[in-house]
PDB file of C-alpha atoms in Angstrom:
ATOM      1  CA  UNK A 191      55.432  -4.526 -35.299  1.00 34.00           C
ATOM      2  CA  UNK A 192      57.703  -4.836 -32.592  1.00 38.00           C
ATOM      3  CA  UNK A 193      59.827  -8.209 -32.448  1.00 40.00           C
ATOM      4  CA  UNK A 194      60.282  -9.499 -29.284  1.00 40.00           C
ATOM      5  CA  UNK A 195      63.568 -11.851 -29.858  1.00 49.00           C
ATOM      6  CA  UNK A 196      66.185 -12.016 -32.632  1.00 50.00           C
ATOM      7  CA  UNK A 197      64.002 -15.535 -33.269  1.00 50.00           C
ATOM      8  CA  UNK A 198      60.740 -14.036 -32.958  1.00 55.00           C
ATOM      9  CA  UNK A 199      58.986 -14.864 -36.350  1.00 59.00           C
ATOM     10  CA  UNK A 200      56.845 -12.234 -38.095  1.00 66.00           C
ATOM     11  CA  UNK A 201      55.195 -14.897 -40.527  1.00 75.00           C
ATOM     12  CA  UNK A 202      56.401 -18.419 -41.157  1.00 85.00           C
ATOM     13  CA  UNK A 203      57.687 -19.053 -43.872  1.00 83.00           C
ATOM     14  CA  UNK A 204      57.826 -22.765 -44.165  1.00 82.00           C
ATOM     15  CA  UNK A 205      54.957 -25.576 -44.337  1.00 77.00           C
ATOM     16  CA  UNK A 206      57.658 -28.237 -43.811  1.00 74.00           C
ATOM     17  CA  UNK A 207      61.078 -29.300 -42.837  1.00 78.00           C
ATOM     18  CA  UNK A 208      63.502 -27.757 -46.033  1.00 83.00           C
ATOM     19  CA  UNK A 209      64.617 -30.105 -48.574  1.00 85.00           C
ATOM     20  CA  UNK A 210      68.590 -30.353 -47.268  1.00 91.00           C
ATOM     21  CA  UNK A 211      71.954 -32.072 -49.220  1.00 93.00           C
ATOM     22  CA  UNK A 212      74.867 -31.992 -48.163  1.00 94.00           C
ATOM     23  CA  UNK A 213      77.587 -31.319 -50.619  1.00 93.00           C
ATOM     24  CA  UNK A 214      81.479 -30.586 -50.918  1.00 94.00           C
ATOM     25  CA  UNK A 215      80.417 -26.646 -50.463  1.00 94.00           C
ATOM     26  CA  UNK A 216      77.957 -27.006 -48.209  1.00 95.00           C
ATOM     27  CA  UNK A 217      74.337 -27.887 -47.499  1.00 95.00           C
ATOM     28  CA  UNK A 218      72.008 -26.764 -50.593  1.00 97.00           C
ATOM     29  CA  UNK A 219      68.679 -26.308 -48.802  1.00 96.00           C
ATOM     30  CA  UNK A 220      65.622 -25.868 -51.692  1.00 94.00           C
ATOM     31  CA  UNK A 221      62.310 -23.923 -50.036  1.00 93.00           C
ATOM     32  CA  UNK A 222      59.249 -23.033 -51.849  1.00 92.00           C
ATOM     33  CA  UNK A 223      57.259 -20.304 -50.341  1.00 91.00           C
ATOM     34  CA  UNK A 224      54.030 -19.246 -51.328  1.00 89.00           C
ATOM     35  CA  UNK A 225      53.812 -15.598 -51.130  1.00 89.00           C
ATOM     36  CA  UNK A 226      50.385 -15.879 -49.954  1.00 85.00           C
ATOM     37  CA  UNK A 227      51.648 -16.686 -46.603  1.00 84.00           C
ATOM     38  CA  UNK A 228      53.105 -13.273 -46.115  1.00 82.00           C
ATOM     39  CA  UNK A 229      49.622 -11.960 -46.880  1.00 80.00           C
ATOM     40  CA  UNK A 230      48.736  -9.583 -43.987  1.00 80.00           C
ATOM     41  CA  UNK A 231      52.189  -8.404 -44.067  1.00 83.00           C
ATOM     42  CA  UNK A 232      51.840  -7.247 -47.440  1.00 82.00           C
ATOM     43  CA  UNK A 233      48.838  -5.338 -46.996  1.00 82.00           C
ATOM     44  CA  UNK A 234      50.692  -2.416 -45.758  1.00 76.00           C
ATOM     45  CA  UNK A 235      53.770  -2.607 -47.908  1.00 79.00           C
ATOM     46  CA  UNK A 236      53.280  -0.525 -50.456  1.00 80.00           C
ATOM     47  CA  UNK A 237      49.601   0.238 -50.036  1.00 80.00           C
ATOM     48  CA  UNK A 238      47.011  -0.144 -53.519  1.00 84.00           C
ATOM     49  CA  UNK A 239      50.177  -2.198 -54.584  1.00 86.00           C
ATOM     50  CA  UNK A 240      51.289  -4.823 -52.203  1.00 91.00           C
ATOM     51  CA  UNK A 241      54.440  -7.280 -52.768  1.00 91.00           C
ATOM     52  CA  UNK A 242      56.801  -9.049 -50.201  1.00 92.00           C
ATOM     53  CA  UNK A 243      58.563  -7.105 -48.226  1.00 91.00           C
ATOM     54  CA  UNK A 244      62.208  -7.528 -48.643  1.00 93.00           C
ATOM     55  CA  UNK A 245      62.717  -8.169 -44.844  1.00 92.00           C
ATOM     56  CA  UNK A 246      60.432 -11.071 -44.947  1.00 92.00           C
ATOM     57  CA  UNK A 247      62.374 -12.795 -47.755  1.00 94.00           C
ATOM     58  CA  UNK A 248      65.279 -12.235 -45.828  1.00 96.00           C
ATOM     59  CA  UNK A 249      63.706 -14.458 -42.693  1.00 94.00           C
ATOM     60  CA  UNK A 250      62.715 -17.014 -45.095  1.00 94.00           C
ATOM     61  CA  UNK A 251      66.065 -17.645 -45.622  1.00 96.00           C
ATOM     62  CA  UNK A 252      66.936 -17.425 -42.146  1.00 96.00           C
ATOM     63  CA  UNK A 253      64.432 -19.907 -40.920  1.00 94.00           C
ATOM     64  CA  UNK A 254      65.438 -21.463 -44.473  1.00 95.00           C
ATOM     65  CA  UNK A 255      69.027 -22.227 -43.126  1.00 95.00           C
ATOM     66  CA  UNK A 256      67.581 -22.885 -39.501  1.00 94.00           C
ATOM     67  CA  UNK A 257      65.666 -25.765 -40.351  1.00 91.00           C
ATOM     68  CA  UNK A 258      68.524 -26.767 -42.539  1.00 90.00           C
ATOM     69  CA  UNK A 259      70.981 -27.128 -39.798  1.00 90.00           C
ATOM     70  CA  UNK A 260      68.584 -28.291 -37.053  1.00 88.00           C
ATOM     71  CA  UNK A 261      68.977 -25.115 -34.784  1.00 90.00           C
ATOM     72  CA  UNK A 262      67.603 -21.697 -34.362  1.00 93.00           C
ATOM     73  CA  UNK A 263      69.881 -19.327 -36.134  1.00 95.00           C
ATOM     74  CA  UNK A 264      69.700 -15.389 -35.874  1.00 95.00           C
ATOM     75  CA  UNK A 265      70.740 -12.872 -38.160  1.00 96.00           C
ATOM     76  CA  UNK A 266      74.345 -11.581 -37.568  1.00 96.00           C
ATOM     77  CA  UNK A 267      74.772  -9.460 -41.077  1.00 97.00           C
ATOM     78  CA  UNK A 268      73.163  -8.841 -44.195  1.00 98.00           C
ATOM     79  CA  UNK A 269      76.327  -8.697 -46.868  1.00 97.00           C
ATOM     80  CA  UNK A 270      74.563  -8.172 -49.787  1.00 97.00           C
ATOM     81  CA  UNK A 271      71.184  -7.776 -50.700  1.00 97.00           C
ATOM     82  CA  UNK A 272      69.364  -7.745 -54.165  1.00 98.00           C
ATOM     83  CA  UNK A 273      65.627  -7.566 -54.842  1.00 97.00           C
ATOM     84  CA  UNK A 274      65.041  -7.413 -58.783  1.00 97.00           C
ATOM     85  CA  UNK A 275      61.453  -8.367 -59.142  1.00 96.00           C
ATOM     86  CA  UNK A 276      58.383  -7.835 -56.852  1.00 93.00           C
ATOM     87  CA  UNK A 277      56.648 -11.369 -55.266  1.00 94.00           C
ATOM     88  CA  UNK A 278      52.817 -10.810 -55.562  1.00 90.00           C
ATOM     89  CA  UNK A 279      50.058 -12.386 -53.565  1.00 88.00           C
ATOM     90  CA  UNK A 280      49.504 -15.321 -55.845  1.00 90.00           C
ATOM     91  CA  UNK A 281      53.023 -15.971 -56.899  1.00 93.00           C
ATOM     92  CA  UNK A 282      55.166 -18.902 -55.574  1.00 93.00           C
ATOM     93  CA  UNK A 283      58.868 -18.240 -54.553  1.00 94.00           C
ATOM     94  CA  UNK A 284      61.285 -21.040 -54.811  1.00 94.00           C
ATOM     95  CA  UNK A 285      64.293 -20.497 -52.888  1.00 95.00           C
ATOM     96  CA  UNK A 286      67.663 -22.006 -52.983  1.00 97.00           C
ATOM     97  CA  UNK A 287      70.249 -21.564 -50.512  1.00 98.00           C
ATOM     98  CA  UNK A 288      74.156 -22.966 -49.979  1.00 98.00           C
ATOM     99  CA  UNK A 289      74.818 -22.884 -46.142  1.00 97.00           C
ATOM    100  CA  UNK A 290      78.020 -22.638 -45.274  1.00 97.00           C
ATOM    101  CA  UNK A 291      79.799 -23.271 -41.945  1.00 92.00           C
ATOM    102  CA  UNK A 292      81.980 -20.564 -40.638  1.00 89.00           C
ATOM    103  CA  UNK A 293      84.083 -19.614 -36.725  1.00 89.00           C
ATOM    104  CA  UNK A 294      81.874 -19.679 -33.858  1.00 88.00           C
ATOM    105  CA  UNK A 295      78.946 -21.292 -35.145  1.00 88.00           C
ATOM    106  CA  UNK A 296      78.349 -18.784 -37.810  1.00 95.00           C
ATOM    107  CA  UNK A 297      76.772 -19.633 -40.789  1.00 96.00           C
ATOM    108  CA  UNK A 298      77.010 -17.892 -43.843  1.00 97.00           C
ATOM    109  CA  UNK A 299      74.276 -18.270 -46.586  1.00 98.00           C
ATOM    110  CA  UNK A 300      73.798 -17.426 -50.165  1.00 98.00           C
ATOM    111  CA  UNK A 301      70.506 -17.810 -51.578  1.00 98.00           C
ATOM    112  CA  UNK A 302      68.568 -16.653 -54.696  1.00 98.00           C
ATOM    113  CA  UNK A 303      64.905 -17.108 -54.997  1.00 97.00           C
ATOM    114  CA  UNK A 304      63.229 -17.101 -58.118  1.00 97.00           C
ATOM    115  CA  UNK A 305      59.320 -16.945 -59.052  1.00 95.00           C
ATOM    116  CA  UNK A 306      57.149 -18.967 -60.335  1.00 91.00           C
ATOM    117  CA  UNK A 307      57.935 -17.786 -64.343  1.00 93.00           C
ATOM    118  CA  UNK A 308      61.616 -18.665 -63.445  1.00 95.00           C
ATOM    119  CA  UNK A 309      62.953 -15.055 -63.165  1.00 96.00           C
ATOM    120  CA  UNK A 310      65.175 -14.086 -60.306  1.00 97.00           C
ATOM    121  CA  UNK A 311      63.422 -11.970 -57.269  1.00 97.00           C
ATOM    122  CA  UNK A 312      65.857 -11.955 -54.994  1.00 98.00           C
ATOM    123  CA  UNK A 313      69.836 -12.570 -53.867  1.00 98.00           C
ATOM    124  CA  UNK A 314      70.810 -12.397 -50.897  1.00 98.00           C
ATOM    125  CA  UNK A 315      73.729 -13.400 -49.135  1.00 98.00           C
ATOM    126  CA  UNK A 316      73.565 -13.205 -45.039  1.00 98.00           C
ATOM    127  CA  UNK A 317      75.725 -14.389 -42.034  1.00 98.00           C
ATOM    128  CA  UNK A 318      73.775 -16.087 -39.371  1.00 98.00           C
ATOM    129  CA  UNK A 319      75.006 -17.242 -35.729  1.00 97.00           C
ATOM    130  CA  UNK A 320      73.371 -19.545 -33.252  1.00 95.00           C
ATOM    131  CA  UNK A 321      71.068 -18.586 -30.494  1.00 92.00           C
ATOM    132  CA  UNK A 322      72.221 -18.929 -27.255  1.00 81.00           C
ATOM    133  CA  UNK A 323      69.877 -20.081 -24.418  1.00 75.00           C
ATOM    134  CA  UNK A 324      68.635 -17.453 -21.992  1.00 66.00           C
ATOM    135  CA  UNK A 325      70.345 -14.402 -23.724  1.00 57.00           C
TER     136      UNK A 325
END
């Protein structure tokens, strides 16, 4: 599926504003997601056998960390990545980033999202920049 903008979302992946804090190291934004909203994107990931795709987490976190600072954000980098368990249609992913502020508007985030046992999915930690009107 072609994406027409670096905001353009291919499911959303909140139901509400992101529970924010703001703390000494940052702001420690808590999400939950229920998988189930990724639905039709799953049905071709993986076909007889379909889990989140990985790319999908990764925009929950991104529109995470948007609605965290109050601004669309896009992704800049992916520095490390980490997918130990599968999400399932059914399962509920709670995720919790720490956004930190960086040069030029960046934002860098670290998040981990466990499931609904309590066992770590995913890590992730990304670098995200602001949009800028009209480009």
């Amino acid at each position: 599926m072609p994406v027409s903008s670096p905001t353009a979302k291919v499911f959303d992946a909140l139901e509400g504003p992101p529970q924010a804090v703001r703390t000494a190291e940052g702001t420690r934004v808590t999400v939950r997601l229920p998988v189930e909203r990724a639905a039709a994107q799953m049905a071709g990931h993986y076909p007889g056998f379909p889990i989140l795709p990985g790319v999908l987490l990764i925009d929950a976190v991104r529109q995470a960390a948007a609605g965290a600072v109050g601004g669309e954000l896009s992704l800049r980098s992916i520095d490390r990545a980490r997918f130990a368990r599968p999400l399932f249609a059914g399962d509920e992913l709670e995720l919790v980033l720490l956004v930190t502020a960086g040069a030029h508007g960046r934002v860098t985030v670290r998040a981990r999202g466990a499931r609904g046992d309590g066992l770590m999915a995913a890590e992730v930690s990304l670098t995200l920049e602001p949009v800028v009107a009209g480009a």
